[in-house]
Short mmCIF file of C-alpha atoms in Angstrom, two decimals:
data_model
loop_
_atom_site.label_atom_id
_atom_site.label_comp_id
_atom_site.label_asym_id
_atom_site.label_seq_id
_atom_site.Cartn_x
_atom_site.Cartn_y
_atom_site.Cartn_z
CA UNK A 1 0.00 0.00 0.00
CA UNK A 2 1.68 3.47 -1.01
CA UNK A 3 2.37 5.56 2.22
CA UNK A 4 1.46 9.44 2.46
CA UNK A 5 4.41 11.19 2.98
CA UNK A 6 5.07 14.69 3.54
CA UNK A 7 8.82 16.44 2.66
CA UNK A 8 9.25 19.89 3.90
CA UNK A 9 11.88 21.60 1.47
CA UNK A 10 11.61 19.44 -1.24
CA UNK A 11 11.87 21.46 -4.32
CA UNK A 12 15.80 21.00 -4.21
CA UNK A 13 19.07 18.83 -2.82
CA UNK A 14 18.53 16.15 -0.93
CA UNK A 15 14.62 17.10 -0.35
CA UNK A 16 14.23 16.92 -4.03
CA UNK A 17 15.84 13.55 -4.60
CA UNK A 18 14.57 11.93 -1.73
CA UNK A 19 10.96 12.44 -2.89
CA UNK A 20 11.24 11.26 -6.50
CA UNK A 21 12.82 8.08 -4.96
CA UNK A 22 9.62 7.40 -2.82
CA UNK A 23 7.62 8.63 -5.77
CA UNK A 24 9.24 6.41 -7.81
CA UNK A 25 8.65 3.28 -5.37
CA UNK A 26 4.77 4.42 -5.80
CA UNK A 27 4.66 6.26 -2.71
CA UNK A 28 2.84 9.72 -2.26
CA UNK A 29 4.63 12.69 -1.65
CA UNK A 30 2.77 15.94 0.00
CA UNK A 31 5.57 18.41 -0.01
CA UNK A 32 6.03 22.17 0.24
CA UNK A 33 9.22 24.91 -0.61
CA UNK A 34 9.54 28.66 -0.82
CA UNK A 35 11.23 27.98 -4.75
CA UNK A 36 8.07 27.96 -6.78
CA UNK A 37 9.90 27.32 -9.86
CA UNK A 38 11.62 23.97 -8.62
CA UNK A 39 8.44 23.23 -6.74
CA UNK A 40 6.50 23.24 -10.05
CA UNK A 41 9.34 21.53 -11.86
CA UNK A 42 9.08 18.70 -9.61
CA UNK A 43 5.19 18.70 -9.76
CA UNK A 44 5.69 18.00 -13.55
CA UNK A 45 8.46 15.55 -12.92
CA UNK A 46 6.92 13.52 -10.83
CA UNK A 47 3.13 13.86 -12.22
CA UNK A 48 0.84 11.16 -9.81
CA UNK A 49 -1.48 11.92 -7.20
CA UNK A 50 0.90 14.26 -5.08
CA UNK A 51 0.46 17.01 -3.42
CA UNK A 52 2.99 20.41 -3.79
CA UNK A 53 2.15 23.50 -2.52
CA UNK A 54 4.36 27.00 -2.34
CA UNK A 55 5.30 27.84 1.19
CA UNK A 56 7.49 29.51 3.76
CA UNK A 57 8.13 27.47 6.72
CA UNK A 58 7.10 30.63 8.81
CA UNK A 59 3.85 31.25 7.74
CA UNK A 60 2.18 29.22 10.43
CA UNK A 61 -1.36 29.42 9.02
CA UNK A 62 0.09 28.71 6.01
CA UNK A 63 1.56 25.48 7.57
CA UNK A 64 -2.10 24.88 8.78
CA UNK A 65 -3.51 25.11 6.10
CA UNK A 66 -1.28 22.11 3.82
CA UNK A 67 -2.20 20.16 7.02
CA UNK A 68 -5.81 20.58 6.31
CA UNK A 69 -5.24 20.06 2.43
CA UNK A 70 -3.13 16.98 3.23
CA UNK A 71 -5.44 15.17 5.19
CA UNK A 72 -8.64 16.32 3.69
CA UNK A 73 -7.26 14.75 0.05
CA UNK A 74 -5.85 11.50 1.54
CA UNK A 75 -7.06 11.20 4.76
CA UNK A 76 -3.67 10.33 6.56
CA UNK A 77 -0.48 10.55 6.37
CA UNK A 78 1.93 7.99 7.63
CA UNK A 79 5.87 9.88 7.52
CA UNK A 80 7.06 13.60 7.98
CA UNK A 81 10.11 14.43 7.25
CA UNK A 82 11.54 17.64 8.15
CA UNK A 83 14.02 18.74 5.67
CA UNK A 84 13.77 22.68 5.82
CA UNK A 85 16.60 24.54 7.11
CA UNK A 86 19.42 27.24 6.29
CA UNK A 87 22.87 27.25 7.26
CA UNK A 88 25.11 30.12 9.21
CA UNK A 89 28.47 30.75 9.15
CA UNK A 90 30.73 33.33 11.16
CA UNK A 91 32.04 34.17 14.25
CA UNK A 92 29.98 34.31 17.14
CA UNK A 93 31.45 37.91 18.25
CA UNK A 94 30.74 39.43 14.69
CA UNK A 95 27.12 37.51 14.17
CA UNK A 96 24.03 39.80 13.59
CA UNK A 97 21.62 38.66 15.98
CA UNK A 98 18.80 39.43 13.71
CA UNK A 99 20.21 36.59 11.49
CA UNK A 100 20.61 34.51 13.77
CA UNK A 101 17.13 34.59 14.81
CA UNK A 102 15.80 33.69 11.59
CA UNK A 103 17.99 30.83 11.39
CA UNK A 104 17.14 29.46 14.69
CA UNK A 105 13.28 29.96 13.52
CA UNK A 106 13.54 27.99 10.52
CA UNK A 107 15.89 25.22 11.46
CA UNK A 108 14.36 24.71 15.03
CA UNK A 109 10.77 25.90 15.18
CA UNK A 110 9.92 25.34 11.25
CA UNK A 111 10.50 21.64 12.23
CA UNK A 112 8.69 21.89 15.05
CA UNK A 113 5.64 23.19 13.55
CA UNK A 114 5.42 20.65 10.62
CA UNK A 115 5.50 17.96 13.32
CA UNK A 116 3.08 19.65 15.68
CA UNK A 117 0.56 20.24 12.84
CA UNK A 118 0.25 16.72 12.05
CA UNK A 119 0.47 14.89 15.42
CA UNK A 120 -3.23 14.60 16.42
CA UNK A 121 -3.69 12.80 13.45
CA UNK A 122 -1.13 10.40 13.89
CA UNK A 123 -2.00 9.92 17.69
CA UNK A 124 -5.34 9.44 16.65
CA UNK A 125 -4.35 6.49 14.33
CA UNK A 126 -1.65 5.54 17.10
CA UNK A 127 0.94 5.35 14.19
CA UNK A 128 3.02 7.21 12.20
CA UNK A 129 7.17 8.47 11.56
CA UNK A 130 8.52 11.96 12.72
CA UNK A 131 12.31 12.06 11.04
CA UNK A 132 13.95 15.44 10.93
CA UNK A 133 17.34 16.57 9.32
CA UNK A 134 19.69 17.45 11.82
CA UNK A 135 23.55 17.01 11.30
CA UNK A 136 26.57 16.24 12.24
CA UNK A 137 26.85 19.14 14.36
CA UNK A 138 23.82 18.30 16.24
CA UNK A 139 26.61 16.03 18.38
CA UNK A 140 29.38 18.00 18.00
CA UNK A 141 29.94 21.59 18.10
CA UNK A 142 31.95 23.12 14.94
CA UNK A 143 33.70 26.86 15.00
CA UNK A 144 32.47 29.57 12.94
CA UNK A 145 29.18 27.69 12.89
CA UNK A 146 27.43 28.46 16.24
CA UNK A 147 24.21 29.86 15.41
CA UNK A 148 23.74 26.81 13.22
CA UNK A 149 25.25 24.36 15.76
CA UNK A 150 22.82 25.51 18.29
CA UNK A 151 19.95 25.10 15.70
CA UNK A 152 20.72 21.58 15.35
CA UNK A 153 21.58 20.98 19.00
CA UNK A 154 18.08 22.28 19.32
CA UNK A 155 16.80 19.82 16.96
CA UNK A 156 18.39 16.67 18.48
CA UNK A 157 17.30 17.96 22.13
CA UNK A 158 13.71 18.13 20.17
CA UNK A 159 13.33 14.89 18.80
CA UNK A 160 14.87 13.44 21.71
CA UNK A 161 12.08 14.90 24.66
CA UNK A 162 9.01 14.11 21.82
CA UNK A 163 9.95 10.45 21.88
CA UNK A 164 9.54 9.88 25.34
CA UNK A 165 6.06 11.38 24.97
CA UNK A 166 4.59 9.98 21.24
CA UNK A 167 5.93 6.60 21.31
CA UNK A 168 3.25 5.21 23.65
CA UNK A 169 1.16 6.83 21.01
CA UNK A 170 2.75 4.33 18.47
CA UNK A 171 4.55 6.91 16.66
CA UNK A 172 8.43 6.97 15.94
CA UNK A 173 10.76 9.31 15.68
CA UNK A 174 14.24 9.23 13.82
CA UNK A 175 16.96 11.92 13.61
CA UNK A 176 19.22 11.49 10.38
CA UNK A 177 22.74 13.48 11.26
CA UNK A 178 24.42 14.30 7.91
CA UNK A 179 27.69 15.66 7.71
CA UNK A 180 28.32 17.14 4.14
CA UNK A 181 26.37 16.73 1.09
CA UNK A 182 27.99 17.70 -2.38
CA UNK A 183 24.92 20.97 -2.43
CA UNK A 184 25.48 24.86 -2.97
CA UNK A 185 24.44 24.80 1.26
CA UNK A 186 27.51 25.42 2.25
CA UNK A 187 28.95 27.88 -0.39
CA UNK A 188 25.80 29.69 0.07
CA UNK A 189 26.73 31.16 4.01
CA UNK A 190 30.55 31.06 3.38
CA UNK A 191 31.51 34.40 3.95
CA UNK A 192 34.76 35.94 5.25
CA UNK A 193 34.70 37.99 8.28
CA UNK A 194 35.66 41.13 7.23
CA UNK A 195 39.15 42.72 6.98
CA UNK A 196 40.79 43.43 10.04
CA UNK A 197 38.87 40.78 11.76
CA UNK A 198 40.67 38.98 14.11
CA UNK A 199 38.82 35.80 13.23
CA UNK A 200 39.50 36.13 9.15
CA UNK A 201 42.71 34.32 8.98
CA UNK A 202 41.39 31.06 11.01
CA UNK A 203 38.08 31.30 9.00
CA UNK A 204 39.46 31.54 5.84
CA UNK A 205 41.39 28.44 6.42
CA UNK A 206 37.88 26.40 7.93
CA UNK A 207 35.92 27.63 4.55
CA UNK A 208 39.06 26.35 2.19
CA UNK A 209 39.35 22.98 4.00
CA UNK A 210 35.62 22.77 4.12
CA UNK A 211 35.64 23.62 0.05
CA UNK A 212 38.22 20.77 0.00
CA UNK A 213 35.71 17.92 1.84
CA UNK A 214 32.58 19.16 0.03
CA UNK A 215 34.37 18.41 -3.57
CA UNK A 216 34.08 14.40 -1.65
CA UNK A 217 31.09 14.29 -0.04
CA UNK A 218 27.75 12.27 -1.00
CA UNK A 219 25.71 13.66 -3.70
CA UNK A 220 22.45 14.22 -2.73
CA UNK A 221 20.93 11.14 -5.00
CA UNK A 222 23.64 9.31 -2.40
CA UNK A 223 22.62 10.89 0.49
CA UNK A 224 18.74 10.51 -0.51
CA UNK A 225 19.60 6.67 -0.84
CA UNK A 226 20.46 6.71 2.90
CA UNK A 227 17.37 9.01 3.71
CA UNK A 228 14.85 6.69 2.13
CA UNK A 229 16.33 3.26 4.01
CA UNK A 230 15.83 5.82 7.00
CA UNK A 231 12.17 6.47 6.33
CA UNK A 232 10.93 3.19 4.69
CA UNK A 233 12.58 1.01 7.87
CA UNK A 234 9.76 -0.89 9.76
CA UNK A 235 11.19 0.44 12.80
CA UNK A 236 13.00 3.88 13.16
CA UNK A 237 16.79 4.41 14.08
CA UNK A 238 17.00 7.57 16.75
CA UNK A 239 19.64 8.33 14.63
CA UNK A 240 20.93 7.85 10.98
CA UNK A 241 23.96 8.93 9.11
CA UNK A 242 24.21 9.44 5.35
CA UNK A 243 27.91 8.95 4.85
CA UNK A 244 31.19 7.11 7.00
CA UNK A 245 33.05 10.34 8.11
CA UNK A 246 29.78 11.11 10.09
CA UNK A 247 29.88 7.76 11.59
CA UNK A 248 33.63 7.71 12.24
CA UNK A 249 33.18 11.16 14.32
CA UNK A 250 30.37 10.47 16.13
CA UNK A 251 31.96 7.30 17.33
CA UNK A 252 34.73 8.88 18.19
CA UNK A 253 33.09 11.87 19.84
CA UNK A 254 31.22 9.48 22.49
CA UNK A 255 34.70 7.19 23.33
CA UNK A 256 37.81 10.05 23.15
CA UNK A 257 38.47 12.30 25.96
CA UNK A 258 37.85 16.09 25.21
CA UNK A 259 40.84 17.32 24.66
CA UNK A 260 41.80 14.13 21.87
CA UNK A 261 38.18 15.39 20.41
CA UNK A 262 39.29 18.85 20.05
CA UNK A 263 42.99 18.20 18.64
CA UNK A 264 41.35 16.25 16.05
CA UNK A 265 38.56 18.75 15.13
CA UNK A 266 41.32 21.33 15.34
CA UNK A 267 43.34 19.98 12.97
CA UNK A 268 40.93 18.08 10.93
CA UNK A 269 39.28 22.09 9.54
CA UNK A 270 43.26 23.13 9.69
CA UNK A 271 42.26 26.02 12.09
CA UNK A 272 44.58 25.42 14.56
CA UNK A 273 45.97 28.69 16.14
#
């Protein structure tokens, strides 16, 4: 039977690729992005019974309202996945607050309202799959990235507290902890502090090692591979990683002291003082 499931962000990356490989396995996809053109490439793509709709993550009613549209056209809906989010680069000393907020509202509460707006519907059914993107730095903390970090320390810390209080309900909940993709993400919020900074120098190194990895890193058709094994599992992992360097530092992160941690991070994103 072909499952209902609803991408946030899919019009592009690893959104995008992850719903035309559920499509293709005949499942339904009820998505929503901000890019109307790539939204309404997709919708042609993909053609079927799915369900794409143009919206911001912050329009709340808005968010209300594709709940509504979802469930009044196929009556349930059995996986959300919460792939919205922006990145954020700089140093914390030089970062605009105002920016910062915005991030922290998409990444954290954008992911929170897509969940919240369909859990009666899944308690009521006493099933159902909550997965949302975090990353790599939901575990550990990376410099230059600490509005971001905290966004997807907020995440995990999210996903982690709903478990304990939907799974009696009978729904899951999965985290999938990426740590690059091969995307535009990153070269999108890459961004030098400006001259005189007394960051730049350090920085500039993080973003040209962090060019270097990117050039290796999953494509998103990889990455989506991973994603889709997360979702279609009977039973959900807590957590999920889409490529081995993820899984080699997260290991390491929960068995090396702190300081062993911290060399290696250090010199790993050559930003060693």
């Amino acid at each position: 039977m072909p499952e209902i499931i609803v991408i946030t962000g899919c019009a592009d990356g690893m959104g995008k690729e992850v719903a035309r490989m559920l499509a293709a396995r005949g499942d339904v996809i009820a998505g929503f992005d901000c890019d109307q053109g790539c939204l309404q490439s997709l919708r042609q793509e993909l053609k079927g019974d799915h369900l794409f709709m143009p919206l911001d993550i912050t329009d709340r009613p808005g968010v209300r309202s594709f709940r509504d549209a979802v469930l009044e056209k196929y009556g349930r809906v059995d996986t959300v996945l919460s792939n919205v989010g922006i990145g954020f680069f700089g140093p914390f000393e030089e970062v605009d607050l105002e920016r910062a907020l915005k991030c922290l509202e998409i990444n954290v509460i954008g992911a929170a309202a897509i969940f919240q707006a369909f859990l009666p519907s899944m308690r009521e059914r006493r099933r159902g799959k909550l997965i949302a993107m975090s990353s790599l730095v939901g575990q550990i903390p990376f410099p230059f990235e600490s509005i971001y970090t905290a966004s997807k320390f907020a995440i995990e810390g999210l996903m982690l507290s709903l478990r304990y209080e939907v799974e009696p309900f009978g729904i899951q909940v999965g985290i999938i902890e990426p740590a690059q993709v091969s995307t535009t993400f990153a070269a999108k919020i890459h961004q030098l502090p400006p001259e005189g900074s007394p960051y730049r120098e350090r920085a500039s190194r993080f973003i040209a090692r962090d060019d270097v990895l990117i050039k290796t890193a999953p494509t998103p058709v990889q990455a989506a591979h991973r994603i889709v094994k997360a979702i279609k599992a009977p039973r959900v992992k807590l957590r999920s990683q889409v490529d081995f360097m993820s899984s080699v530092f997260l290991g390491l992160n929960r068995f090396l002291p702190r300081a062993a941690r911290d060399a290696i991070l250090i010199n790993y994103m050559d930003i060693k003082a």
